[in-house]
Amino acid sequence: MIGAVLSWGAVRADAAGGLGVFTVTLDVVTGVVIIVLASTSRRVLWVTAWGLVGLTWLAGSIVPALADAHRGVLVVTIGGLVILNRRPVPTGTWLVLLAIGSALVFPGISPLVAAVLFGLAAVVVARRRGPWRAAAVGSLLLCSAAEVVVALTREGLGPPREVAFAVYSGAIVCAVAWMTSRTRRYDRLLSTMSPSLEELGTRDPHASLTTLLRKSLRDPTARVTAADRPPMSGARVVEVDGAPWATVASSAPWLTDDRTWASVAAVVRRVGDHEALLMAERSRAAQLAASRVRLLDAVDRERAEVASALRHHVVAPLDAAVDELAAWPSIADEVRGAASDVEAVLVGTSPVALGDGGLVLALRALAARSPVAVSLGIPSSMAASRSVEETAYAACAEAVTNALKHARAKHIEIEVEGESTLTLRVRDDGTGGAEFAEGGGLEGLADRVATRGGELRLSSGPIGTTVEVVLPAAPSLALGGAR
């Protein structure tokens, strides 16, 4: 590679009439560096354009007649990459740039005229809004300044010829590096946006997107708002499922770069699609929860009706028969046992109407029927919705039944407290080890409590078990003193 460069340098040195091998080698290396810089871009258009600049520079290194051809290609490339990011492409500006580029390609043009043309191209580009406008204008002005240095050297007012050429070559390389670095920066930043989506919050996706864009693009003016708000000047709209979802605004030039905007819009659209999916899932979950509540309400009403009918038409006549059969104790005991068996079937259903304070009477009746001592720590007055009281009573009845049937408890405590929520606790001193068994009563009770928006907690050690149920007390809960 070094030998080839030196060979090119020798050929160029002979044709240049006195230029040293070092200077001509620098000339060739400059062209190679431009091509290498072009290859670092991820955009095919940029690789092609900057590669053409490098090739024309190398052609001028070997063919003296093409020594100034790179000027025109450089102007058209720098200005064109700014203008082509506008839709539609401004034809008038494009033609002016082509005219300037053609003039710069003209052999024998003086460096001073070239400096003026570079400056004119900078003015033309500065009038167009584009994502790389600042870098493009700066690059063109840098080239213009380099041409001025070359012009002064030719007039004997500047540095030595070799120094002037080194300055000129360095200026061209810096201009190309400046422009290509701008695109690499945005491409690198955009590539980091997708992984950051996992960090986005779902409570306010537009605010989260604003934070993401400001961080990724290093643009404090970036802002994403809901599309239903009045759009800001110069903002662009992103649609999701054919409907406007978000408005993106910024005072930075990236908003006008079609490729950058396409990447940003894809990220915003992805978040919008995800949010739409979440909303659909929330809607389905809400519908499912509502259907479970309706089903539970229907089951509770049906159970209450059946329990009421059994108590009225079966238990009550059996209790009356016990009194009438007092003269026949054995028969009376059998009838009393039959009534108890029916009551056992009805466990979990209150003998009194629940809702608006009926839970207090129901818990007292439950304690009175218990064969072991039951301590009550319940309010003297309480008002909650029927569904809440029915769920609380069912939980209490299930916990008491388990304490008597499985734990062989000698004492049971029932407590009710709360303000915005109703908290019910049932403690026993029986054998511990209770757990949520699949298909068991506690698991079914936990599902029932969860359907009402509550939570069932179980604590069971070697001795004693505590069942705690927390339920939202909507629509109202008024608690008086415990007794």
Tab-separated table of C-alpha atoms in Angstrom:
chain	number	residue	atom	x	y	z
A	1	MET	CA	0.000	0.000	0.000
A	2	ILE	CA	2.816	2.425	0.942
A	3	GLY	CA	4.679	1.559	-2.262
A	4	ALA	CA	1.584	2.226	-4.349
A	5	VAL	CA	1.046	5.574	-2.648
A	6	LEU	CA	4.675	6.592	-3.211
A	7	SER	CA	4.446	5.509	-6.847
A	8	TRP	CA	1.360	7.670	-7.330
A	9	GLY	CA	3.220	10.437	-5.567
A	10	ALA	CA	6.158	10.138	-7.928
A	11	VAL	CA	3.910	10.260	-10.987
A	12	ARG	CA	2.089	13.307	-9.603
A	13	ALA	CA	5.393	14.947	-8.659
A	14	ASP	CA	6.731	14.654	-12.209
A	15	ALA	CA	3.506	16.122	-13.621
A	16	ALA	CA	3.267	18.894	-11.040
A	17	GLY	CA	6.605	20.328	-11.955
A	18	GLY	CA	8.564	20.493	-8.770
A	19	LEU	CA	6.215	19.402	-5.982
A	20	GLY	CA	8.014	17.227	-3.483
A	21	VAL	CA	7.234	13.564	-2.983
A	22	PHE	CA	5.973	14.261	0.580
A	23	THR	CA	3.498	16.859	-0.632
A	24	VAL	CA	2.207	14.711	-3.449
A	25	THR	CA	2.013	11.703	-1.141
A	26	LEU	CA	-0.071	13.818	1.223
A	27	ASP	CA	-2.260	14.632	-1.771
A	28	VAL	CA	-2.897	10.947	-2.456
A	29	VAL	CA	-3.354	10.094	1.235
A	30	THR	CA	-5.957	12.861	1.488
A	31	GLY	CA	-8.038	11.181	-1.210
A	32	VAL	CA	-7.737	7.812	0.514
A	33	VAL	CA	-8.767	9.334	3.867
A	34	ILE	CA	-11.856	10.891	2.247
A	35	ILE	CA	-12.871	7.499	0.874
A	36	VAL	CA	-12.308	5.863	4.280
A	37	LEU	CA	-14.450	8.530	5.954
A	38	ALA	CA	-17.156	7.925	3.359
A	39	SER	CA	-17.217	4.217	4.196
A	40	THR	CA	-17.972	4.943	7.865
A	41	SER	CA	-21.443	6.250	7.060
A	42	ARG	CA	-24.460	3.936	7.330
A	43	ARG	CA	-26.275	5.726	4.535
A	44	VAL	CA	-25.785	4.528	0.979
A	45	LEU	CA	-26.290	8.022	-0.464
A	46	TRP	CA	-23.601	9.486	1.793
A	47	VAL	CA	-21.137	6.676	1.046
A	48	THR	CA	-21.661	7.206	-2.686
A	49	ALA	CA	-21.394	10.998	-2.563
A	50	TRP	CA	-18.322	11.184	-0.342
A	51	GLY	CA	-16.737	8.289	-2.198
A	52	LEU	CA	-17.117	10.295	-5.412
A	53	VAL	CA	-15.375	13.246	-3.752
A	54	GLY	CA	-12.475	10.996	-2.768
A	55	LEU	CA	-12.223	9.459	-6.228
A	56	THR	CA	-12.167	12.851	-7.967
A	57	TRP	CA	-9.482	13.985	-5.518
A	58	LEU	CA	-7.379	10.902	-6.366
A	59	ALA	CA	-7.990	11.449	-10.071
A	60	GLY	CA	-6.633	14.972	-9.680
A	61	SER	CA	-3.596	13.544	-7.893
A	62	ILE	CA	-2.646	11.623	-11.039
A	63	VAL	CA	-4.139	13.728	-13.857
A	64	PRO	CA	-3.216	17.420	-13.513
A	65	ALA	CA	-6.175	18.489	-15.654
A	66	LEU	CA	-8.520	17.116	-12.973
A	67	ALA	CA	-6.711	18.699	-10.040
A	68	ASP	CA	-9.612	21.056	-9.289
A	69	ALA	CA	-12.508	18.710	-10.152
A	70	HIS	CA	-13.033	17.779	-6.525
A	71	ARG	CA	-14.156	21.352	-5.738
A	72	GLY	CA	-17.356	21.125	-7.745
A	73	VAL	CA	-18.164	17.619	-6.529
A	74	LEU	CA	-17.535	18.757	-2.943
A	75	VAL	CA	-19.911	21.732	-3.211
A	76	VAL	CA	-22.680	19.690	-4.826
A	77	THR	CA	-22.226	16.903	-2.246
A	78	ILE	CA	-22.258	19.121	0.836
A	79	GLY	CA	-25.152	21.286	-0.332
A	80	GLY	CA	-27.064	18.450	-1.940
A	81	LEU	CA	-27.077	16.272	1.176
A	82	VAL	CA	-28.802	19.115	3.013
A	83	ILE	CA	-31.294	19.932	0.262
A	84	LEU	CA	-32.189	16.325	-0.576
A	85	ASN	CA	-33.546	15.876	2.947
A	86	ARG	CA	-36.332	18.317	2.100
A	87	ARG	CA	-39.577	17.156	0.529
A	88	PRO	CA	-40.203	18.375	-2.072
A	89	VAL	CA	-36.651	19.094	-3.193
A	90	PRO	CA	-36.256	22.866	-3.934
A	91	THR	CA	-35.454	22.844	-7.645
A	92	GLY	CA	-34.171	26.429	-7.802
A	93	THR	CA	-31.663	25.916	-4.999
A	94	TRP	CA	-30.542	22.641	-6.541
A	95	LEU	CA	-29.882	24.303	-9.885
A	96	VAL	CA	-27.882	27.097	-8.246
A	97	LEU	CA	-25.698	24.533	-6.491
A	98	LEU	CA	-25.163	22.638	-9.725
A	99	ALA	CA	-24.144	25.880	-11.442
A	100	ILE	CA	-21.645	26.699	-8.680
A	101	GLY	CA	-20.291	23.162	-8.793
A	102	SER	CA	-19.891	23.298	-12.561
A	103	ALA	CA	-17.996	26.594	-12.302
A	104	LEU	CA	-15.652	25.126	-9.696
A	105	VAL	CA	-14.894	22.126	-11.907
A	106	PHE	CA	-13.774	24.471	-14.722
A	107	PRO	CA	-9.979	23.992	-15.155
A	108	GLY	CA	-7.719	26.882	-14.260
A	109	ILE	CA	-10.152	28.711	-12.002
A	110	SER	CA	-8.256	30.854	-9.505
A	111	PRO	CA	-8.332	30.010	-5.768
A	112	LEU	CA	-9.775	33.447	-4.997
A	113	VAL	CA	-12.743	32.877	-7.306
A	114	ALA	CA	-13.114	29.397	-5.820
A	115	ALA	CA	-13.212	30.936	-2.332
A	116	VAL	CA	-15.999	33.291	-3.453
A	117	LEU	CA	-17.962	30.397	-4.982
A	118	PHE	CA	-17.564	28.304	-1.826
A	119	GLY	CA	-18.834	31.260	0.190
A	120	LEU	CA	-21.768	31.717	-2.190
A	121	ALA	CA	-22.644	28.034	-1.822
A	122	ALA	CA	-22.547	28.477	1.980
A	123	VAL	CA	-25.041	31.354	1.683
A	124	VAL	CA	-27.333	29.254	-0.529
A	125	VAL	CA	-27.253	26.299	1.881
A	126	ALA	CA	-27.766	28.555	4.902
A	127	ARG	CA	-31.085	29.713	3.418
A	128	ARG	CA	-32.429	26.152	3.442
A	129	ARG	CA	-33.585	24.429	6.607
A	130	GLY	CA	-32.083	20.990	6.992
A	131	PRO	CA	-30.664	18.651	9.629
A	132	TRP	CA	-27.040	19.161	8.559
A	133	ARG	CA	-27.261	22.866	7.668
A	134	ALA	CA	-24.877	24.118	10.368
A	135	ALA	CA	-22.231	21.500	9.570
A	136	ALA	CA	-22.637	22.083	5.818
A	137	VAL	CA	-22.279	25.854	6.074
A	138	GLY	CA	-19.271	25.480	8.367
A	139	SER	CA	-17.634	22.989	5.990
A	140	LEU	CA	-18.145	25.250	2.954
A	141	LEU	CA	-16.747	28.261	4.797
A	142	LEU	CA	-13.761	26.165	5.874
A	143	CYS	CA	-13.120	25.251	2.244
A	144	SER	CA	-13.466	28.903	1.282
A	145	ALA	CA	-10.900	29.896	3.905
A	146	ALA	CA	-8.517	27.212	2.622
A	147	GLU	CA	-8.859	28.582	-0.923
A	148	VAL	CA	-7.985	32.038	0.414
A	149	VAL	CA	-4.803	30.626	1.977
A	150	VAL	CA	-3.853	29.045	-1.373
A	151	ALA	CA	-4.575	32.340	-3.189
A	152	LEU	CA	-2.368	34.300	-0.768
A	153	THR	CA	0.422	31.784	-1.224
A	154	ARG	CA	0.301	32.177	-4.988
A	155	GLU	CA	0.612	35.942	-4.564
A	156	GLY	CA	3.580	35.485	-2.241
A	157	LEU	CA	1.659	36.744	0.797
A	158	GLY	CA	0.940	33.434	2.468
A	159	PRO	CA	2.865	30.486	3.885
A	160	PRO	CA	5.144	28.283	1.769
A	161	ARG	CA	3.532	26.257	-0.976
A	162	GLU	CA	3.863	22.947	0.885
A	163	VAL	CA	2.310	24.424	4.033
A	164	ALA	CA	-0.550	25.980	2.086
A	165	PHE	CA	-1.265	22.649	0.399
A	166	ALA	CA	-1.199	20.859	3.751
A	167	VAL	CA	-3.646	23.435	5.149
A	168	TYR	CA	-5.898	23.032	2.125
A	169	SER	CA	-5.830	19.203	2.321
A	170	GLY	CA	-6.493	19.322	6.067
A	171	ALA	CA	-9.426	21.696	5.545
A	172	ILE	CA	-11.024	19.379	2.981
A	173	VAL	CA	-10.564	16.344	5.239
A	174	CYS	CA	-11.991	18.263	8.209
A	175	ALA	CA	-15.016	19.316	6.142
A	176	VAL	CA	-15.715	15.721	5.099
A	177	ALA	CA	-15.105	14.425	8.638
A	178	TRP	CA	-17.411	17.101	10.070
A	179	MET	CA	-20.276	16.197	7.775
A	180	THR	CA	-19.916	12.411	8.113
A	181	SER	CA	-19.602	12.628	11.896
A	182	ARG	CA	-22.943	14.414	12.089
A	183	THR	CA	-24.748	11.543	10.377
A	184	ARG	CA	-22.872	8.913	12.381
A	185	ARG	CA	-23.894	10.674	15.572
A	186	TYR	CA	-27.585	10.637	14.714
A	187	ASP	CA	-27.438	7.084	13.400
A	188	ARG	CA	-25.694	5.931	16.584
A	189	LEU	CA	-28.174	7.730	18.800
A	190	LEU	CA	-31.150	6.393	16.867
A	191	SER	CA	-29.805	2.858	17.194
A	192	THR	CA	-29.940	3.226	20.996
A	193	MET	CA	-33.588	4.288	21.037
A	194	SER	CA	-35.205	0.877	20.597
A	195	PRO	CA	-33.519	-0.799	23.594
A	196	SER	CA	-34.586	2.174	25.694
A	197	LEU	CA	-38.233	1.381	24.968
A	198	GLU	CA	-38.150	-1.209	27.746
A	199	GLU	CA	-37.530	1.644	30.194
A	200	LEU	CA	-40.590	3.568	29.081
A	201	GLY	CA	-43.422	3.974	31.530
A	202	THR	CA	-46.955	3.234	30.415
A	203	ARG	CA	-48.745	5.714	32.657
A	204	ASP	CA	-47.929	8.636	30.335
A	205	PRO	CA	-46.380	7.310	27.099
A	206	HIS	CA	-46.129	10.777	25.523
A	207	ALA	CA	-44.113	12.162	28.427
A	208	SER	CA	-41.928	9.043	28.395
A	209	LEU	CA	-41.299	9.492	24.669
A	210	THR	CA	-40.369	13.118	25.245
A	211	THR	CA	-37.763	12.038	27.790
A	212	LEU	CA	-36.476	9.325	25.444
A	213	LEU	CA	-36.077	11.678	22.468
A	214	ARG	CA	-34.369	14.366	24.528
A	215	LYS	CA	-31.930	11.817	25.888
A	216	SER	CA	-31.286	9.913	22.666
A	217	LEU	CA	-31.067	12.900	20.306
A	218	ARG	CA	-29.560	15.210	22.927
A	219	ASP	CA	-32.222	17.722	22.036
A	220	PRO	CA	-33.815	19.534	25.003
A	221	THR	CA	-36.456	21.058	22.709
A	222	ALA	CA	-37.904	17.706	21.593
A	223	ARG	CA	-41.489	17.222	22.728
A	224	VAL	CA	-44.147	14.566	22.142
A	225	THR	CA	-47.768	15.333	22.945
A	226	ALA	CA	-51.094	13.656	22.328
A	227	ALA	CA	-52.496	14.313	18.886
A	228	ASP	CA	-55.768	15.585	20.326
A	229	ARG	CA	-53.996	18.718	21.556
A	230	PRO	CA	-53.475	21.735	19.282
A	231	PRO	CA	-50.376	21.027	17.157
A	232	MET	CA	-47.312	23.223	17.586
A	233	SER	CA	-45.788	25.129	14.699
A	234	GLY	CA	-43.600	22.894	12.538
A	235	ALA	CA	-44.677	19.749	14.361
A	236	ARG	CA	-45.149	16.400	12.652
A	237	VAL	CA	-47.915	13.906	13.383
A	238	VAL	CA	-47.572	10.151	13.900
A	239	GLU	CA	-50.573	7.951	13.161
A	240	VAL	CA	-51.455	4.646	14.805
A	241	ASP	CA	-54.061	2.429	13.176
A	242	GLY	CA	-54.871	5.198	10.717
A	243	ALA	CA	-55.653	7.817	13.379
A	244	PRO	CA	-53.411	10.629	14.693
A	245	TRP	CA	-51.822	9.484	17.954
A	246	ALA	CA	-48.898	11.794	18.723
A	247	THR	CA	-47.452	15.142	17.686
A	248	VAL	CA	-43.666	15.501	17.624
A	249	ALA	CA	-42.111	18.959	17.756
A	250	SER	CA	-38.560	20.287	18.012
A	251	SER	CA	-36.595	23.380	17.128
A	252	ALA	CA	-33.620	21.193	16.113
A	253	PRO	CA	-33.071	20.412	12.413
A	254	TRP	CA	-33.367	16.616	12.770
A	255	LEU	CA	-37.133	16.974	12.477
A	256	THR	CA	-36.724	17.855	8.785
A	257	ASP	CA	-34.378	14.972	7.981
A	258	ASP	CA	-36.521	12.276	6.398
A	259	ARG	CA	-34.360	9.379	7.534
A	260	THR	CA	-34.063	10.631	11.101
A	261	TRP	CA	-37.778	11.373	11.175
A	262	ALA	CA	-38.545	7.907	9.837
A	263	SER	CA	-36.565	6.368	12.707
A	264	VAL	CA	-38.201	8.622	15.306
A	265	ALA	CA	-41.680	8.031	13.853
A	266	ALA	CA	-41.072	4.270	13.935
A	267	VAL	CA	-40.205	4.449	17.640
A	268	VAL	CA	-43.225	6.639	18.414
A	269	ARG	CA	-45.487	4.392	16.358
A	270	ARG	CA	-44.156	1.317	18.154
A	271	VAL	CA	-44.983	2.877	21.511
A	272	GLY	CA	-48.400	3.882	20.179
A	273	ASP	CA	-49.079	0.333	18.978
A	274	HIS	CA	-47.987	-0.998	22.358
A	275	GLU	CA	-50.227	1.484	24.171
A	276	ALA	CA	-53.168	0.554	21.941
A	277	LEU	CA	-52.536	-3.109	22.746
A	278	LEU	CA	-52.390	-2.330	26.459
A	279	MET	CA	-55.639	-0.386	26.265
A	280	ALA	CA	-57.295	-3.284	24.465
A	281	GLU	CA	-55.995	-5.702	27.101
A	282	ARG	CA	-57.187	-3.413	29.895
A	283	SER	CA	-60.602	-3.211	28.261
A	284	ARG	CA	-60.816	-6.990	27.946
A	285	ALA	CA	-59.613	-7.409	31.546
A	286	ALA	CA	-62.204	-4.901	32.747
A	287	GLN	CA	-64.939	-6.671	30.802
A	288	LEU	CA	-63.834	-10.027	32.217
A	289	ALA	CA	-63.735	-8.647	35.764
A	290	ALA	CA	-67.177	-7.106	35.296
A	291	SER	CA	-68.554	-10.398	33.990
A	292	ARG	CA	-67.057	-12.251	36.989
A	293	VAL	CA	-68.684	-9.758	39.346
A	294	ARG	CA	-72.033	-10.129	37.581
A	295	LEU	CA	-71.732	-13.907	37.712
A	296	LEU	CA	-70.829	-13.820	41.411
A	297	ASP	CA	-73.735	-11.482	42.102
A	298	ALA	CA	-76.096	-13.845	40.311
A	299	VAL	CA	-74.727	-16.843	42.223
A	300	ASP	CA	-74.990	-15.003	45.550
A	301	ARG	CA	-78.591	-14.001	44.821
A	302	GLU	CA	-79.496	-17.527	43.828
A	303	ARG	CA	-77.780	-19.002	46.908
A	304	ALA	CA	-79.520	-16.485	49.140
A	305	GLU	CA	-82.893	-17.336	47.613
A	306	VAL	CA	-82.304	-21.083	47.984
A	307	ALA	CA	-81.017	-20.644	51.548
A	308	SER	CA	-83.993	-18.496	52.449
A	309	ALA	CA	-86.385	-21.039	51.008
A	310	LEU	CA	-84.707	-23.927	52.845
A	311	ARG	CA	-84.690	-22.047	56.147
A	312	HIS	CA	-88.299	-21.010	55.714
A	313	HIS	CA	-89.735	-24.256	54.383
A	314	VAL	CA	-87.392	-26.854	55.931
A	315	VAL	CA	-85.393	-25.608	58.920
A	316	ALA	CA	-88.206	-23.586	60.486
A	317	PRO	CA	-90.753	-26.473	60.344
A	318	LEU	CA	-88.115	-28.862	61.740
A	319	ASP	CA	-87.368	-26.482	64.633
A	320	ALA	CA	-91.096	-26.234	65.318
A	321	ALA	CA	-91.396	-30.008	65.225
A	322	VAL	CA	-88.629	-30.325	67.835
A	323	ASP	CA	-90.736	-28.332	70.268
A	324	GLU	CA	-93.831	-30.398	69.518
A	325	LEU	CA	-91.887	-33.655	69.946
A	326	ALA	CA	-90.590	-32.796	73.388
A	327	ALA	CA	-92.453	-35.825	74.753
A	328	TRP	CA	-90.418	-38.124	72.523
A	329	PRO	CA	-86.801	-37.072	73.141
A	330	SER	CA	-85.191	-39.564	70.755
A	331	ILE	CA	-87.357	-38.479	67.857
A	332	ALA	CA	-86.845	-34.812	68.759
A	333	ASP	CA	-83.059	-35.355	68.701
A	334	GLU	CA	-83.239	-36.900	65.247
A	335	VAL	CA	-85.330	-33.974	63.971
A	336	ARG	CA	-82.920	-31.517	65.598
A	337	GLY	CA	-80.015	-33.317	63.898
A	338	ALA	CA	-81.772	-33.075	60.554
A	339	ALA	CA	-82.207	-29.327	61.025
A	340	SER	CA	-78.511	-29.018	61.922
A	341	ASP	CA	-77.540	-30.962	58.800
A	342	VAL	CA	-79.532	-28.561	56.649
A	343	GLU	CA	-77.910	-25.594	58.381
A	344	ALA	CA	-74.480	-27.138	57.703
A	345	VAL	CA	-75.318	-27.213	54.026
A	346	LEU	CA	-76.199	-23.538	54.196
A	347	VAL	CA	-72.876	-22.490	55.763
A	348	GLY	CA	-71.630	-19.309	54.132
A	349	THR	CA	-75.112	-17.926	53.649
A	350	SER	CA	-76.388	-15.478	56.240
A	351	PRO	CA	-79.645	-16.156	58.054
A	352	VAL	CA	-80.351	-12.420	57.938
A	353	ALA	CA	-80.393	-10.007	55.036
A	354	LEU	CA	-76.959	-8.500	54.361
A	355	GLY	CA	-76.171	-4.960	53.298
A	356	ASP	CA	-76.546	-1.673	55.172
A	357	GLY	CA	-75.442	-3.133	58.511
A	358	GLY	CA	-76.794	-6.673	58.313
A	359	LEU	CA	-73.274	-8.088	58.723
A	360	VAL	CA	-73.206	-7.221	62.442
A	361	LEU	CA	-76.347	-9.284	63.152
A	362	ALA	CA	-75.139	-12.095	60.897
A	363	LEU	CA	-71.775	-12.387	62.697
A	364	ARG	CA	-73.507	-12.403	66.079
A	365	ALA	CA	-75.794	-15.191	64.897
A	366	LEU	CA	-72.763	-17.103	63.560
A	367	ALA	CA	-71.035	-16.806	66.949
A	368	ALA	CA	-74.172	-17.869	68.799
A	369	ARG	CA	-74.433	-21.093	66.754
A	370	SER	CA	-70.785	-22.034	67.351
A	371	PRO	CA	-70.223	-25.003	69.729
A	372	VAL	CA	-67.056	-23.300	71.061
A	373	ALA	CA	-66.498	-19.855	72.527
A	374	VAL	CA	-66.317	-17.054	69.971
A	375	SER	CA	-65.061	-13.575	70.903
A	376	LEU	CA	-66.460	-10.754	68.801
A	377	GLY	CA	-64.621	-7.511	68.195
A	378	ILE	CA	-67.041	-5.914	65.795
A	379	PRO	CA	-68.512	-2.395	65.510
A	380	SER	CA	-71.831	-1.634	67.101
A	381	SER	CA	-72.945	-0.216	63.774
A	382	MET	CA	-71.645	-0.658	60.277
A	383	ALA	CA	-72.881	0.017	56.754
A	384	ALA	CA	-71.345	-1.450	53.626
A	385	SER	CA	-72.639	-2.645	50.274
A	386	ARG	CA	-74.492	-5.924	50.070
A	387	SER	CA	-71.768	-7.565	47.962
A	388	VAL	CA	-69.042	-6.565	50.446
A	389	GLU	CA	-71.004	-7.830	53.445
A	390	GLU	CA	-71.886	-11.090	51.689
A	391	THR	CA	-68.222	-11.714	50.826
A	392	ALA	CA	-67.078	-10.807	54.342
A	393	TYR	CA	-69.663	-13.123	55.917
A	394	ALA	CA	-68.788	-16.004	53.579
A	395	ALA	CA	-65.086	-15.605	54.469
A	396	CYS	CA	-65.852	-15.534	58.190
A	397	ALA	CA	-68.146	-18.558	57.994
A	398	GLU	CA	-65.562	-20.549	55.997
A	399	ALA	CA	-62.795	-19.680	58.466
A	400	VAL	CA	-64.964	-20.641	61.470
A	401	THR	CA	-66.018	-23.922	59.843
A	402	ASN	CA	-62.378	-24.823	59.094
A	403	ALA	CA	-61.360	-23.972	62.675
A	404	LEU	CA	-64.060	-26.278	64.070
A	405	LYS	CA	-63.823	-29.084	61.543
A	406	HIS	CA	-60.092	-29.363	60.837
A	407	ALA	CA	-58.212	-27.485	63.583
A	408	ARG	CA	-60.409	-28.627	66.496
A	409	ALA	CA	-60.151	-25.117	67.984
A	410	LYS	CA	-61.231	-24.388	71.516
A	411	HIS	CA	-61.552	-20.619	71.019
A	412	ILE	CA	-62.179	-18.352	68.034
A	413	GLU	CA	-61.806	-14.571	67.697
A	414	ILE	CA	-63.585	-12.471	65.050
A	415	GLU	CA	-62.559	-8.848	64.473
A	416	VAL	CA	-63.858	-6.277	62.004
A	417	GLU	CA	-62.322	-2.838	61.478
A	418	GLY	CA	-61.576	-0.261	58.827
A	419	GLU	CA	-62.565	3.000	57.224
A	420	SER	CA	-62.058	3.080	53.479
A	421	THR	CA	-61.571	-0.682	53.541
A	422	LEU	CA	-63.199	-3.408	55.582
A	423	THR	CA	-60.707	-5.710	57.325
A	424	LEU	CA	-61.966	-8.929	58.850
A	425	ARG	CA	-59.774	-11.302	60.910
A	426	VAL	CA	-60.610	-14.731	62.211
A	427	ARG	CA	-58.131	-16.308	64.665
A	428	ASP	CA	-58.286	-19.720	66.272
A	429	ASP	CA	-56.134	-21.660	68.772
A	430	GLY	CA	-56.439	-24.974	66.998
A	431	THR	CA	-53.985	-27.099	65.070
A	432	GLY	CA	-52.156	-24.996	62.489
A	433	GLY	CA	-50.801	-25.931	59.078
A	434	ALA	CA	-53.623	-24.483	57.008
A	435	GLU	CA	-52.707	-23.712	53.383
A	436	PHE	CA	-54.246	-22.900	50.035
A	437	ALA	CA	-54.937	-26.307	48.533
A	438	GLU	CA	-55.915	-26.585	44.895
A	439	GLY	CA	-59.674	-26.842	44.684
A	440	GLY	CA	-59.994	-26.262	48.437
A	441	GLY	CA	-62.344	-23.945	50.226
A	442	LEU	CA	-59.703	-21.321	51.016
A	443	GLU	CA	-58.600	-21.116	47.390
A	444	GLY	CA	-62.175	-20.649	46.223
A	445	LEU	CA	-62.724	-18.069	48.941
A	446	ALA	CA	-59.563	-16.203	47.873
A	447	ASP	CA	-60.855	-16.100	44.282
A	448	ARG	CA	-64.179	-14.776	45.484
A	449	VAL	CA	-62.523	-12.058	47.555
A	450	ALA	CA	-60.278	-11.121	44.605
A	451	THR	CA	-63.339	-10.788	42.376
A	452	ARG	CA	-64.640	-8.151	44.788
A	453	GLY	CA	-61.330	-6.296	44.518
A	454	GLY	CA	-60.042	-7.542	47.859
A	455	GLU	CA	-57.315	-9.791	49.219
A	456	LEU	CA	-57.281	-12.833	51.472
A	457	ARG	CA	-54.207	-13.415	53.639
A	458	LEU	CA	-53.464	-16.653	55.489
A	459	SER	CA	-51.093	-17.084	58.420
A	460	SER	CA	-50.854	-20.514	59.992
A	461	GLY	CA	-48.160	-21.861	62.302
A	462	PRO	CA	-47.880	-25.081	64.313
A	463	ILE	CA	-50.632	-23.808	66.594
A	464	GLY	CA	-53.289	-21.346	65.541
A	465	THR	CA	-54.418	-19.904	62.227
A	466	THR	CA	-55.323	-16.363	61.204
A	467	VAL	CA	-57.420	-15.596	58.147
A	468	GLU	CA	-57.471	-11.919	57.179
A	469	VAL	CA	-59.722	-10.494	54.480
A	470	VAL	CA	-59.370	-6.928	53.178
A	471	LEU	CA	-62.225	-5.615	51.051
A	472	PRO	CA	-62.974	-2.190	49.580
A	473	ALA	CA	-65.900	-0.877	51.590
A	474	ALA	CA	-67.564	0.914	48.684
A	475	PRO	CA	-69.989	2.476	48.437
A	476	SER	CA	-69.706	3.409	52.103
A	477	LEU	CA	-68.425	2.099	55.408
A	478	ALA	CA	-69.413	3.615	58.724
A	479	LEU	CA	-68.027	1.977	61.848
A	480	GLY	CA	-69.134	2.621	65.398
A	481	GLY	CA	-67.556	1.451	68.649
A	482	ALA	CA	-66.596	-2.208	69.010
A	483	ARG	CA	-68.476	-4.390	71.411
